[in-house]
Coordinates of C-alpha atoms in Angstrom, one line a residue:
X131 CA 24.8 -7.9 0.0
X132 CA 23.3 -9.1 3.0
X133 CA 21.2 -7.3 5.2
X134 CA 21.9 -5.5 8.7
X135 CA 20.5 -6.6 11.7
X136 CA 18.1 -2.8 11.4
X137 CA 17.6 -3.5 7.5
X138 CA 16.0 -6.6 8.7
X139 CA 14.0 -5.4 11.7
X140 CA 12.9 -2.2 9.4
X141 CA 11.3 -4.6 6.8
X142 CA 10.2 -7.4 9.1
X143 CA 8.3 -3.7 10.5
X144 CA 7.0 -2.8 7.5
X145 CA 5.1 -6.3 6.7
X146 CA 3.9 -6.7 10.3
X147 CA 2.7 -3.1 10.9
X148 CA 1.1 -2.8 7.5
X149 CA -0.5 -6.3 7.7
X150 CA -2.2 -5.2 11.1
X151 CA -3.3 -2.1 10.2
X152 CA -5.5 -4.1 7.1
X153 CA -6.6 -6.4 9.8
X154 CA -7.5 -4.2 12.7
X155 CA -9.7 -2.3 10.3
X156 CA -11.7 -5.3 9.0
X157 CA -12.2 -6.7 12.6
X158 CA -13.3 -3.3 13.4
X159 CA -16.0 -3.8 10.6
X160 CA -16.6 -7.2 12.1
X161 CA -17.1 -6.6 15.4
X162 CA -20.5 -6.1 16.9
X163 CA -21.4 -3.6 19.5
X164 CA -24.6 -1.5 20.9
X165 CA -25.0 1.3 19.2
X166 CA -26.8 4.8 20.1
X167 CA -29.9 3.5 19.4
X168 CA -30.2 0.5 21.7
X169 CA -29.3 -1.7 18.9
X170 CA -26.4 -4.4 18.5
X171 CA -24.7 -4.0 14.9
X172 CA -21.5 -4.1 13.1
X173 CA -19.3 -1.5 13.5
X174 CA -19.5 0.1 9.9
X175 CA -18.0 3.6 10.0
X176 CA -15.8 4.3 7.4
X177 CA -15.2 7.8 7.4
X178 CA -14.3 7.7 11.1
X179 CA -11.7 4.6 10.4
X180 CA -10.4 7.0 7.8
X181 CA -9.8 9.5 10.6
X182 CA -7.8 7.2 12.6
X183 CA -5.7 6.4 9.6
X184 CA -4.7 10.1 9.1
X185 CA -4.3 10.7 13.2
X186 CA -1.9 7.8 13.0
X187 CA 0.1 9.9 9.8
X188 CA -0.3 12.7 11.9
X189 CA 1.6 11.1 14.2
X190 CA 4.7 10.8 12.0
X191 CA 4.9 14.6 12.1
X192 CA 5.1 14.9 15.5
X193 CA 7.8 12.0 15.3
X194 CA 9.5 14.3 12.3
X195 CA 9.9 17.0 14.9
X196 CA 11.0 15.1 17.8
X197 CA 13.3 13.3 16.0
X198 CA 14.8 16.9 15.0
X199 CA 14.7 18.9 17.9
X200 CA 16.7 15.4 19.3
X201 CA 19.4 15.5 16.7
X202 CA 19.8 19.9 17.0
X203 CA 19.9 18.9 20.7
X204 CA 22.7 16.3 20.6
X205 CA 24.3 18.1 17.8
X206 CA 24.2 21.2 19.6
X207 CA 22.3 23.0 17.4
X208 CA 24.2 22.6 14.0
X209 CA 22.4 21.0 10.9
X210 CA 21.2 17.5 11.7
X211 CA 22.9 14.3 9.4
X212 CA 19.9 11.9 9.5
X213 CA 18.1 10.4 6.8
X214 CA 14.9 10.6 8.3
X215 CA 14.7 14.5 9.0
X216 CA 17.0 15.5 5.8
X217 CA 16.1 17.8 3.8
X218 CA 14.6 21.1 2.7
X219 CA 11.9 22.5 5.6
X220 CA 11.5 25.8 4.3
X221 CA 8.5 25.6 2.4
X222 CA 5.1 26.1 2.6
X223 CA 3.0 23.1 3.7
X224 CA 0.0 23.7 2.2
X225 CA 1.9 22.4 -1.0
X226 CA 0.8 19.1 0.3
X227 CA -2.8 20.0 0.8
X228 CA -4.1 18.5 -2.7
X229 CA -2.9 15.2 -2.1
X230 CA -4.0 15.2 1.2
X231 CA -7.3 15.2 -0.2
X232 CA -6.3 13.0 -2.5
X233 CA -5.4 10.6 0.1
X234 CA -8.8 11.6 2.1
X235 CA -11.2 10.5 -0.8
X236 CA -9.3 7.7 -1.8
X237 CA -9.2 6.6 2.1
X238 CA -12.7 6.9 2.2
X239 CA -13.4 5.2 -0.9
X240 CA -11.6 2.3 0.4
X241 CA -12.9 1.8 3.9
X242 CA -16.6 2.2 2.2
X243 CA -15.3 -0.6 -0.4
X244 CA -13.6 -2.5 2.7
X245 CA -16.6 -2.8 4.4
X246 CA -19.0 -5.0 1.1
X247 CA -15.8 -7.3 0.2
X248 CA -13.1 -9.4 1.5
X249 CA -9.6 -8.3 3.3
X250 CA -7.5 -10.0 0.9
X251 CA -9.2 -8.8 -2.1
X252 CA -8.9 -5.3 -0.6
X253 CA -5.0 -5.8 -0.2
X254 CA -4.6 -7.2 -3.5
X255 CA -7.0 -5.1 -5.8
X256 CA -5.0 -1.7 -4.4
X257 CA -2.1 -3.1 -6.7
X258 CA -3.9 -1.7 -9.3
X259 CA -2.5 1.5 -8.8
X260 CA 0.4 0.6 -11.0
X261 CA -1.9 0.6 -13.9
X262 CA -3.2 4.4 -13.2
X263 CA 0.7 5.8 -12.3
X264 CA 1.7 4.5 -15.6
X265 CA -1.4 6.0 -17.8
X266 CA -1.4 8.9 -15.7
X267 CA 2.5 9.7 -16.1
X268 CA 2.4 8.8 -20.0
X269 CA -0.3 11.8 -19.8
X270 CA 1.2 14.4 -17.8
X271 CA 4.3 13.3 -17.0
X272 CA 5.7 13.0 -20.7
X273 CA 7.0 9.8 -19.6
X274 CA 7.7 6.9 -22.2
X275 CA 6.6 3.2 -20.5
X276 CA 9.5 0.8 -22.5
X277 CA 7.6 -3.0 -23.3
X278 CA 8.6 -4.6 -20.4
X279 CA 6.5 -1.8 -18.2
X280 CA 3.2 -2.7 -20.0
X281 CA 3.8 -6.4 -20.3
X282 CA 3.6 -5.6 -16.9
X283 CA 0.6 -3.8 -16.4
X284 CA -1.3 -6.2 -18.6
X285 CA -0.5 -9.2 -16.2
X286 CA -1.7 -6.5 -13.5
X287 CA -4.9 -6.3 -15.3
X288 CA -5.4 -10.0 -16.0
X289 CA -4.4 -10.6 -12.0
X290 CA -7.7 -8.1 -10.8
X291 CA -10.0 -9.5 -13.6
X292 CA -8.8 -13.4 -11.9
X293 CA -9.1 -11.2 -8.3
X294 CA -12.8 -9.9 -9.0
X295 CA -13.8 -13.1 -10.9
X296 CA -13.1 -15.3 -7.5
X297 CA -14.9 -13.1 -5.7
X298 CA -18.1 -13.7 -7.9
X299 CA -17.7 -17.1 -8.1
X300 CA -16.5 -17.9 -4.4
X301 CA -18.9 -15.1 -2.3
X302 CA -20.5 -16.2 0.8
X303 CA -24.1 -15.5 0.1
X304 CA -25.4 -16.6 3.0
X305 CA -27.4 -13.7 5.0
X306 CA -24.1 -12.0 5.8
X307 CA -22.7 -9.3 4.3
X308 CA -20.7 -10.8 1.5
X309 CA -23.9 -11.1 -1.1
X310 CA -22.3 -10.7 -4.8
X311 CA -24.0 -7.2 -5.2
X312 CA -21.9 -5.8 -2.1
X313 CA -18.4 -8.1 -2.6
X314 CA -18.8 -6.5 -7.0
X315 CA -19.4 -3.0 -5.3
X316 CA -16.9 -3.1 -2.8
X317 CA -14.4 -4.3 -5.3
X318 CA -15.6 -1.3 -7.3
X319 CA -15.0 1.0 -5.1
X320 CA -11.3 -0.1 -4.1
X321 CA -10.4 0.2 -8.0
X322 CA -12.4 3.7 -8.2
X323 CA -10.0 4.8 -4.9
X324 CA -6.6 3.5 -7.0
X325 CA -7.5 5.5 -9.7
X326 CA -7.5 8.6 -7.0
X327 CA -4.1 7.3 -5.8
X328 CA -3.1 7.7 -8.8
X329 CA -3.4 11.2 -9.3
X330 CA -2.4 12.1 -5.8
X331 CA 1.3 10.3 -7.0
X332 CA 1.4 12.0 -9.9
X333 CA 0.9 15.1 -8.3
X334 CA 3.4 14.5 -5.7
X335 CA 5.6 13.6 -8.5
X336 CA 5.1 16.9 -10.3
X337 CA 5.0 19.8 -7.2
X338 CA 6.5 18.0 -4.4
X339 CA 8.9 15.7 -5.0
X340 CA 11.4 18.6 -6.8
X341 CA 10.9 20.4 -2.9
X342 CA 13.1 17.5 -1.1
X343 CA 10.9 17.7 1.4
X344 CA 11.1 15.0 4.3
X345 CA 9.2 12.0 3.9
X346 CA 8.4 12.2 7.6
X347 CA 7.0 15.3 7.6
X348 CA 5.2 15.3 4.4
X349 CA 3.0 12.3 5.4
X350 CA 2.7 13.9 9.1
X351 CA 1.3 17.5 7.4
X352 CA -1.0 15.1 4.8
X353 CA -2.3 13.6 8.0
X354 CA -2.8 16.6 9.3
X355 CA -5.1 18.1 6.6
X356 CA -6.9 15.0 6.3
X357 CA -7.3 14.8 10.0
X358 CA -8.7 18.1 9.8
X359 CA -10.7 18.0 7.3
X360 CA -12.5 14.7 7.3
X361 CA -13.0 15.4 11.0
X362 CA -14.8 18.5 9.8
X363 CA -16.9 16.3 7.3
X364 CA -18.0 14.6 9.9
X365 CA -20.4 17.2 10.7
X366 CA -22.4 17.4 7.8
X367 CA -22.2 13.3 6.7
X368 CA -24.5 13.1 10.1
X369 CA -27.6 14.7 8.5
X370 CA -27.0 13.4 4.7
X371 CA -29.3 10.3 4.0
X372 CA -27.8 7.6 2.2
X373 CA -29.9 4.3 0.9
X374 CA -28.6 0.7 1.9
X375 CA -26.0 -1.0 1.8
X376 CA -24.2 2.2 3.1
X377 CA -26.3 3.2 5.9
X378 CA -26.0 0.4 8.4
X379 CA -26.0 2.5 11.5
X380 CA -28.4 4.2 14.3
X381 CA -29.8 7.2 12.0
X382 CA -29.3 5.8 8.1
X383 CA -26.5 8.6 7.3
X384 CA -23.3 9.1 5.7
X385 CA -21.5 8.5 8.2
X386 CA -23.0 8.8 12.0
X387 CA -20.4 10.0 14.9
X388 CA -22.7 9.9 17.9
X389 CA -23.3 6.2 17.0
X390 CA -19.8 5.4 16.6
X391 CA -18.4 6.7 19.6
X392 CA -21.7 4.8 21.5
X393 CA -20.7 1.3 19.9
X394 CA -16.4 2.2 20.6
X395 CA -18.4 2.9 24.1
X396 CA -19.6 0.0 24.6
X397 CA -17.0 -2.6 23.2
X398 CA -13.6 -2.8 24.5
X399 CA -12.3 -4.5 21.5
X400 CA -13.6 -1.6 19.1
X401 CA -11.3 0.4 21.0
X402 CA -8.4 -2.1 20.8
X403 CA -9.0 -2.5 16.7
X404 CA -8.9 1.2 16.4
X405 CA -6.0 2.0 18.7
X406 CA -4.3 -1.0 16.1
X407 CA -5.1 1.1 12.9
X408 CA -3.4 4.5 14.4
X409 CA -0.4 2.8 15.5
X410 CA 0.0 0.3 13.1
X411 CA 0.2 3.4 10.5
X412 CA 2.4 5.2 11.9
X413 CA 4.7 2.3 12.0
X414 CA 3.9 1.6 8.5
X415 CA 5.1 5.0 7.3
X416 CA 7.7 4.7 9.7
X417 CA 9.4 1.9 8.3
X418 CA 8.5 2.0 4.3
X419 CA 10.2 5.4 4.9
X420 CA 13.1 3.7 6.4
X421 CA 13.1 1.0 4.1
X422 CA 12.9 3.2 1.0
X423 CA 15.9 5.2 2.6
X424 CA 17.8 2.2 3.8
X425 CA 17.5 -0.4 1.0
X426 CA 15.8 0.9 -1.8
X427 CA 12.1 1.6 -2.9
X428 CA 11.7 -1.8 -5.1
X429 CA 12.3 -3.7 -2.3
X430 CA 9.3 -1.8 0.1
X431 CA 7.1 -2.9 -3.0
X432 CA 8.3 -6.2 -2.8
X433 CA 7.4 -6.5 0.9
X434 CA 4.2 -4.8 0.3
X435 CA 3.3 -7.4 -1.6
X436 CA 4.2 -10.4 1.0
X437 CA 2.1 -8.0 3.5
X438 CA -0.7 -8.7 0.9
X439 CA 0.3 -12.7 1.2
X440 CA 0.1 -12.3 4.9
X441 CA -3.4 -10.8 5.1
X442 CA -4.5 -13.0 2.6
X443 CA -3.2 -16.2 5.3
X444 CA -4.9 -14.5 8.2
X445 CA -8.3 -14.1 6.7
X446 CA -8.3 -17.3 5.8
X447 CA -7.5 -18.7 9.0
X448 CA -9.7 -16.3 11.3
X449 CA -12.7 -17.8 8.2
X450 CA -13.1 -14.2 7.4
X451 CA -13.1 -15.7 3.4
X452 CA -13.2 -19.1 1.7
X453 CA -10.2 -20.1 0.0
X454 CA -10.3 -20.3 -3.6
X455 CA -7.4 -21.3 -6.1
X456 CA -8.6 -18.3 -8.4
X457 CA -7.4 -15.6 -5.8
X458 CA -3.9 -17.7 -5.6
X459 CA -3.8 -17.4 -9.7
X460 CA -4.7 -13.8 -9.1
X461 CA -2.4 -12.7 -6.6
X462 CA 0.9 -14.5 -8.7
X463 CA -0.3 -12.7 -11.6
X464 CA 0.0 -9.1 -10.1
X465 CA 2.8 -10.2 -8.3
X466 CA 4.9 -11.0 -12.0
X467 CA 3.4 -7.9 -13.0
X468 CA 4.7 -5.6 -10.5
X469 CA 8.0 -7.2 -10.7
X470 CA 8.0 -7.0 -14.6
X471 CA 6.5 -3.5 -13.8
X472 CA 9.7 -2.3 -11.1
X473 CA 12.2 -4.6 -13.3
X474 CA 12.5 -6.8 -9.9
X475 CA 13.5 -10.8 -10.0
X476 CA 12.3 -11.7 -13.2
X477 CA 14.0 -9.9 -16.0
X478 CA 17.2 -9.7 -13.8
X479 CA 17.2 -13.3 -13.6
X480 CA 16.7 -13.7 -17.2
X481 CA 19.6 -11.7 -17.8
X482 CA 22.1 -13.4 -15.6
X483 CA 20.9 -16.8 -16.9
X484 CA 21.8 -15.2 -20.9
X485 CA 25.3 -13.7 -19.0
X486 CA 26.2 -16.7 -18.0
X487 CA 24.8 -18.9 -20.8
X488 CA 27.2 -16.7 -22.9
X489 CA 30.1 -16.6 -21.0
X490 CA 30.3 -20.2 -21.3
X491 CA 29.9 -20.6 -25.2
X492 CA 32.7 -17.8 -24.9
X493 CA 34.9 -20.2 -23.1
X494 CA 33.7 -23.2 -25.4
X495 CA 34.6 -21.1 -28.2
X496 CA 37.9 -20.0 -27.0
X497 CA 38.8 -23.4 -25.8
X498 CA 37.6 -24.9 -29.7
X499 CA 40.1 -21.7 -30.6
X500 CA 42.8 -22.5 -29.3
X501 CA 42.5 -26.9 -30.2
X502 CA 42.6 -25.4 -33.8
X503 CA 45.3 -23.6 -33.6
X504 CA 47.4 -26.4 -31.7
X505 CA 46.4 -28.6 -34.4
X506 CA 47.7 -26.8 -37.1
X507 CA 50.9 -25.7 -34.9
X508 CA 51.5 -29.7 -35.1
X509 CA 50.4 -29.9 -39.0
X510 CA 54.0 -29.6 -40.2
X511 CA 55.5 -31.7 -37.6
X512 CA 52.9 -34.8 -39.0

């Protein structure tokens, strides 16, 4: 069936927003600016990217409620219809507080990771995830993965080993900040963070997703804790001392607010890259939502995946990487893994092809049927 003008703009959406928010956040680690100290360096502050990330899910919530109080309003004041504010709202939302943190150290994790290795390898290695669900809900979700599930996740794993193996080979070692020491430990790090994921699906899976809560609100409250929390955090990363590569800023800490806000200060387009990761997110959430709701989930992995195509493009055009055929190899094998994995294209394909293969020996059969039988209809006329 084709799609609706809205089914088209929701996933056209979904790849843009969640390309730029991948993008805004490494040019924000690219760009240079003067920091508290008097001194011009990158802008490397993970945990306060990660704070703009949830402010930008916290954002969905207050879209949640407007989008509610709108439809009481026009409805006047009887249950609201809508797919995006359906659902059960009486419950408590600190439910959602453990994979907030989830979704806070996993964040974290990543933006540290984002910083040592390439965009593209950031986009793609986060398809590991697939490999944790599946382990994880074979664990504690008594769930039974059939063969064509872990054919899957093996050519997940063989995809990241060909992902992490170009990175080796194809790093920039050349003074900047892609040595082979940070692009291995970045790429690290990304993996540990999928692994975190993991649990915080599972989880979800588990306590929440039995709740039919919203999927609108539920990522606006998990913004909101994470928000919270990791602004908290803040606090105490500035007087924890860190060795290098992950104290690149005025004081050599965690994570060092007063120097942040000095470089954002003092460089337009910090603000502009940062401004690009809120909105961006809440877009994002906005439309996978959507396009979960309006089409179906396999298809917002499917377009999560071209998103990883597209960043993958744009790095290489802004010469943020080198291209390398390994990370082409890489990316088509987790891409016919996760479709093996979701039971998308491949399989379906397959089967039509044997369908229609044997539809026609049917007819050929039926058609040699029936020229036997005429010829012995005419065997006692002979």
């Amino acid at each position: 069936m084709a799609w609706t003008k809205w089914q088209f703009a929701l996933a056209l959406t979904m790849v843009v927003t969640g390309s730029i928010n991948t993008l805004s956040t490494k040019w924000a680690d690219n760009i240079e600016s003067e920091g508290s100290d008097g001194q011009i360096r990158r802008f490397e502050h993970p945990f306060v990217q990660a704070c703009a990330m949830f402010l930008g899910e916290f954002l969905c919530l207050l879209t949640f409620k407007g989008l509610y109080y709108h439809m009481r309003r026009k409805n006047n004041g009887a249950e609201d219809r809508h797919d995006l504010v359906r659902g059960n709202r009486e419950f408590r939302p600190t439910v959602l507080f453990v994979p907030a943190m989830c979704d806070m150290l996993a964040t974290s994790i990543m933006y540290v990771g984002l910083n040592m290795t390439y965009p593209s390898s950031f986009q793609l290695l986060r398809g590991s995830v697939i490999i944790f669900v599946g382990i994880l809900s074979v664990a504690f979700l008594n769930r039974t993965l059939v063969k064509r599930e872990w054919f899957g996740i093996g050519f997940i794993m063989l995809g990241l080993a060909v992902v992490g193996l170009s990175d080796v080979i194809s790093n920039d070692d050349n003074g900047s900040q892609y040595t082979r020491n940070n692009v291995i430990t970045g790429d690290l790090l990304i993996i540990l963070a999928q692994i975190i994921t993991a649990v915080q699906m599972v989880y979800e899976e588990y306590y929440v997703a039995g709740l039919d809560i919203p999927a609108l609100q539920a990522v606006g409250w998990e913004g909101f804790f994470g928000f919270t929390v990791l602004g908290t955090l803040l606090l105490p990363m500035y007087f924890i001392k860190v060795m290098p590569p992950f104290n690149d800023n005025a004081h050599g800490v965690l994570e060092d607010l007063p120097d942040a806000l000095a470089q954002i200060k003092n460089n337009y387009q910090l603000i502009m890259a940062i401004v690009g990761t809120i909105v961006s997110i809440a877009f994002f959430n906005f439309a996978g939502i959507s396009v979960t709701k309006e089409i179906s989930a396999t298809t917002r992995m499917v377009l999560d995946s071209v998103r990883t195509l597209v960043v993958w493009m744009v790095s290489l055009l802004l010469v943020w990487q080198k291209f390398h055929y390994l990370q082409l190899v890489g990316f088509a094998g987790l891409l016919f893994g996760m479709c093996l994995y979701n039971d998308i294209l491949i399989l379906q394909t397959y089967r039509r092809i044997k369908v229609a293969l044997l539809l026609r020996i049917g007819r050929q059969s039926e058609g040699m049927r029936e020229v036997i039988i005429n010829r012995q209809a005419d065997e006692p006329d002979r």
